[in-house]
XYZ file of C-alpha atoms in Angstrom:
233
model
C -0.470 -9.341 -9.993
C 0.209 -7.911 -6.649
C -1.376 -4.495 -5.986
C 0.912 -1.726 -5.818
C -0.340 1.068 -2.772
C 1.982 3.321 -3.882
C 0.550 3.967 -7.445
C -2.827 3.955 -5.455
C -1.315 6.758 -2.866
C -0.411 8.746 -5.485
C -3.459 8.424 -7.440
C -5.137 10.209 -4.573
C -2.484 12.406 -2.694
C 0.573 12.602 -5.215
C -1.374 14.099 -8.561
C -5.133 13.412 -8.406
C -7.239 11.773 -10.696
C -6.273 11.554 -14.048
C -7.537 13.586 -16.412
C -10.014 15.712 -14.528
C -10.975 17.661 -16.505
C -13.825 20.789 -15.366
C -17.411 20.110 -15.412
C -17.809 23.623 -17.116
C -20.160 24.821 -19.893
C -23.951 25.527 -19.671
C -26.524 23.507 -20.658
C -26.469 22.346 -24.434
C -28.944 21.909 -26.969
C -30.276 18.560 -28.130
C -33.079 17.646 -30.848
C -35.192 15.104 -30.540
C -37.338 13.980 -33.471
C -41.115 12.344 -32.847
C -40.376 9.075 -35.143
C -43.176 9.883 -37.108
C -41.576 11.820 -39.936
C -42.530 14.973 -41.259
C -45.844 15.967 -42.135
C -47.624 13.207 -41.055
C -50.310 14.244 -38.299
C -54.071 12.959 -37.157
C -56.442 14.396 -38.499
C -58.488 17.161 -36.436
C -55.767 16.706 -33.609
C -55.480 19.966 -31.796
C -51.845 21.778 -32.654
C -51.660 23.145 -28.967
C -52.383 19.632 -27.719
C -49.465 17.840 -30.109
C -47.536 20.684 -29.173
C -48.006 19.673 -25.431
C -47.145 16.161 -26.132
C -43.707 16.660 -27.771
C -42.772 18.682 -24.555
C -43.680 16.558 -22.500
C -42.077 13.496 -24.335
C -38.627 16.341 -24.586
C -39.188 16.473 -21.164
C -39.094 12.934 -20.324
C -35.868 12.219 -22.801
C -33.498 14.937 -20.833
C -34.903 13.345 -17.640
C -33.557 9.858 -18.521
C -29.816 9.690 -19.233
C -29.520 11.641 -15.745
C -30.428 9.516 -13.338
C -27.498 6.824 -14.116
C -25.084 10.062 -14.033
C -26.386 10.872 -10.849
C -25.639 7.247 -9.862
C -22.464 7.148 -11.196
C -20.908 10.553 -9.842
C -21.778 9.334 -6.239
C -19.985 6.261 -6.816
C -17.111 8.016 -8.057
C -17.217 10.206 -4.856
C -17.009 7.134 -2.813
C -13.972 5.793 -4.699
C -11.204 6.408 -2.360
C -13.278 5.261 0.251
C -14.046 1.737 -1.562
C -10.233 1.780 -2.127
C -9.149 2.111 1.746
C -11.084 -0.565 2.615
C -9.881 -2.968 -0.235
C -6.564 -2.434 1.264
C -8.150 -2.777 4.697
C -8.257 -6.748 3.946
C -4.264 -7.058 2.564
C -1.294 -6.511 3.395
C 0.634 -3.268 1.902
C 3.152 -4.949 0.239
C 4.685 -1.310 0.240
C 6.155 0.751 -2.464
C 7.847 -1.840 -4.759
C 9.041 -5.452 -4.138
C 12.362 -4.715 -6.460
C 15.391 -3.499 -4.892
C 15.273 -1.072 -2.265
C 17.730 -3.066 0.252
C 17.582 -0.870 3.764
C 16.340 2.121 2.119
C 13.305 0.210 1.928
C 12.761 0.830 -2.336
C 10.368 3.959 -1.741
C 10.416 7.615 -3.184
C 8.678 8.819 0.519
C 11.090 7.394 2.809
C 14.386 5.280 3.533
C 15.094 2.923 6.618
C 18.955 4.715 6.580
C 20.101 8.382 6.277
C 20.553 8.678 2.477
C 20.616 12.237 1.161
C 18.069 13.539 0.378
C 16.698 11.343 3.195
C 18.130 13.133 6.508
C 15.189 13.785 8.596
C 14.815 10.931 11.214
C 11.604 10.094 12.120
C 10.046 7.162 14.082
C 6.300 5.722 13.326
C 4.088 6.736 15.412
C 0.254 5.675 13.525
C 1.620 2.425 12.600
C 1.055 -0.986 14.344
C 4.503 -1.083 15.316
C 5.875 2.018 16.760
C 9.184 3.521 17.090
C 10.692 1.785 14.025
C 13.017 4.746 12.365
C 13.090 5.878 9.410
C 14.248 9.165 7.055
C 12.372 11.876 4.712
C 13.149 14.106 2.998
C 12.161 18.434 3.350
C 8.943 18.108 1.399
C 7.564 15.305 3.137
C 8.147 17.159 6.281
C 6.105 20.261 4.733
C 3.555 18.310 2.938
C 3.047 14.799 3.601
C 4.412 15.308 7.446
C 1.719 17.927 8.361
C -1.262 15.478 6.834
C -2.390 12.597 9.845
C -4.209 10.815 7.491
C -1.129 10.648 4.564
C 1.348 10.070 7.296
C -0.139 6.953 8.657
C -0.775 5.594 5.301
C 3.402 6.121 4.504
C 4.059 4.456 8.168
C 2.148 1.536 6.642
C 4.726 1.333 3.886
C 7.720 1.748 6.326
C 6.184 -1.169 8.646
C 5.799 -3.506 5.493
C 9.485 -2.434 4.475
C 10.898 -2.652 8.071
C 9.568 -6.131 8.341
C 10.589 -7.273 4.978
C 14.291 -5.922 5.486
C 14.243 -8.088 8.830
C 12.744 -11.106 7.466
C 15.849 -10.449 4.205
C 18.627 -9.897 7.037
C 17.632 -12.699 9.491
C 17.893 -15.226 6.367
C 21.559 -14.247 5.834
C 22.970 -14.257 9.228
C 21.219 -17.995 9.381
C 22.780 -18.668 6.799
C 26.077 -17.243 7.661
C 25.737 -19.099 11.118
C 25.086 -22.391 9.031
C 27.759 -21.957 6.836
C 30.066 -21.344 9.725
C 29.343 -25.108 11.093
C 29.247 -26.842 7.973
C 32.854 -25.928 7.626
C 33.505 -26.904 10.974
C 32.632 -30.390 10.394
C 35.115 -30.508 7.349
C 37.791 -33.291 7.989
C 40.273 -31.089 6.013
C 41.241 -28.443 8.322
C 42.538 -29.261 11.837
C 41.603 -29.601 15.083
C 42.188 -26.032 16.435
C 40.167 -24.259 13.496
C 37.496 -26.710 13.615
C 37.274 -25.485 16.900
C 37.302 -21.543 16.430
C 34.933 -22.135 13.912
C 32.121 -23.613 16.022
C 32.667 -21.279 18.602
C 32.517 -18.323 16.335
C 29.248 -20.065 15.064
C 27.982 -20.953 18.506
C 28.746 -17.062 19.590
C 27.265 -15.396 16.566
C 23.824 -14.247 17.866
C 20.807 -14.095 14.848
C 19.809 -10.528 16.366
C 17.737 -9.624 13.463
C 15.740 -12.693 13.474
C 15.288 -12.113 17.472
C 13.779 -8.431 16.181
C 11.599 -9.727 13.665
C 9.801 -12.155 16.391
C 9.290 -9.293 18.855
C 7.987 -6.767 16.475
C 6.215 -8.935 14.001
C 5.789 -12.428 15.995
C 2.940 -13.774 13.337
C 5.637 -13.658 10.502
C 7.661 -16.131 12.026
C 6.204 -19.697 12.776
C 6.424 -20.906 16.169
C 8.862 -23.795 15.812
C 11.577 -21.255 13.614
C 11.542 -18.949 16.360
C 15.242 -18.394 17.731
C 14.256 -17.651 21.060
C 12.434 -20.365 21.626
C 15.095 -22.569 20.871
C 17.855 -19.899 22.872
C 15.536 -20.471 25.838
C 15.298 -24.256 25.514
C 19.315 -24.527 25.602
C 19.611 -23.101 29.105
């Protein structure tokens, strides 16, 4: 199962951890028995020396259980940390991989002026800068004013920028495809055939052409349309 970085961005910056509850309270009480039972004692031994010994052994049972809870909060502090760089090796697959469209299917941003998304912005922390996109009033109070936050979003709107290209320069091939497929159908005449393979032949795949300057590694090197535009002239 794919890992989603939005639950994971709002585990840290939407709502915290769950359930944190304080840390509060004083120290409690806790009794510790000798496993010898009652009344059973050496004979002639000392009573201030057995009473040494059972504070010392209290004294080594409290020290015990802390040192693994000592262990354990500073792994919890490093957490988000451990999580970053997790990441650090994938791709963000973004916010979700269902729906979304040119909105790009996130609660933080869209790729096209939908209300409440109507403040244009362009990434700026991202790989790929300048690609536009919209929030809404509180991200521009909250999430906007945070570095950190806002290059972790422009992650997100990369991932859905080059998914939406990748999505758009499938259908115009397509489209373009279609468009000569009928042209080569003996059922229509001469004339159409024509205007259909020079609508096809004019119809330029300028999404695809986007998606190999921004992202060239998502495209293979022998589906690139350029390279095949440049070896027509």
């Amino acid at each position: 199962q794919e890992v989603n970085p939005e639950d994971i961005f709002n585990m840290f910056f939407g709502g915290g951890m769950p359930g944190g509850g304080g840390m509060g309270g004083g120290p409690g009480f806790r009794v510790y028995t000798s496993g010898m039972g009652p009344g059973f004692a050496f004979g002639g031994m000392n009573p201030n020396m057995h009473q040494r010994r059972r504070q010392q052994q209290h004294h080594h049972q409290q020290q015990q259980p802390q040192q693994p809870e000592g262990i354990l909060g500073q792994l919890v502090q490093f957490l988000p940390l451990l999580m970053i760089l997790f990441l650090s090796f994938f791709n963000m697959p973004g916010e979700s991989s269902s729906g979304g469209g040119a909105t790009g299917g996130s609660r933080y941003f869209s790729l096209t002026p939908v209300n409440p998304y109507i403040n244009p912005l362009h990434t700026k922390l991202s790989t790929v800068k300048d690609i536009p996109y919209f929030v809404t009033d509180k991200f521009v109070r909250t999430i906007g004013r945070d570095r950190y936050q806002l290059s972790q979003v422009e992650r997100m709107v990369e991932e859905s920028y080059k998914r939406y290209l990748l999505e758009e320069c499938n259908n115009q091939k397509n489209y373009k495809k279609k468009l000569e497929t009928l042209a080569t159908k003996r059922t229509i005449s001469e004339q159409e055939r024509n205007n259909l393979m020079k609508k096809a032949n004019n119809f330029d795949l300028v999404r695809c052409v986007e998606l190999e300057e921004l992202f060239p590694h998502a495209v293979p090197k022998h589906q690139r349309v350029k390279q095949s535009h440049n070896t027509e002239f």
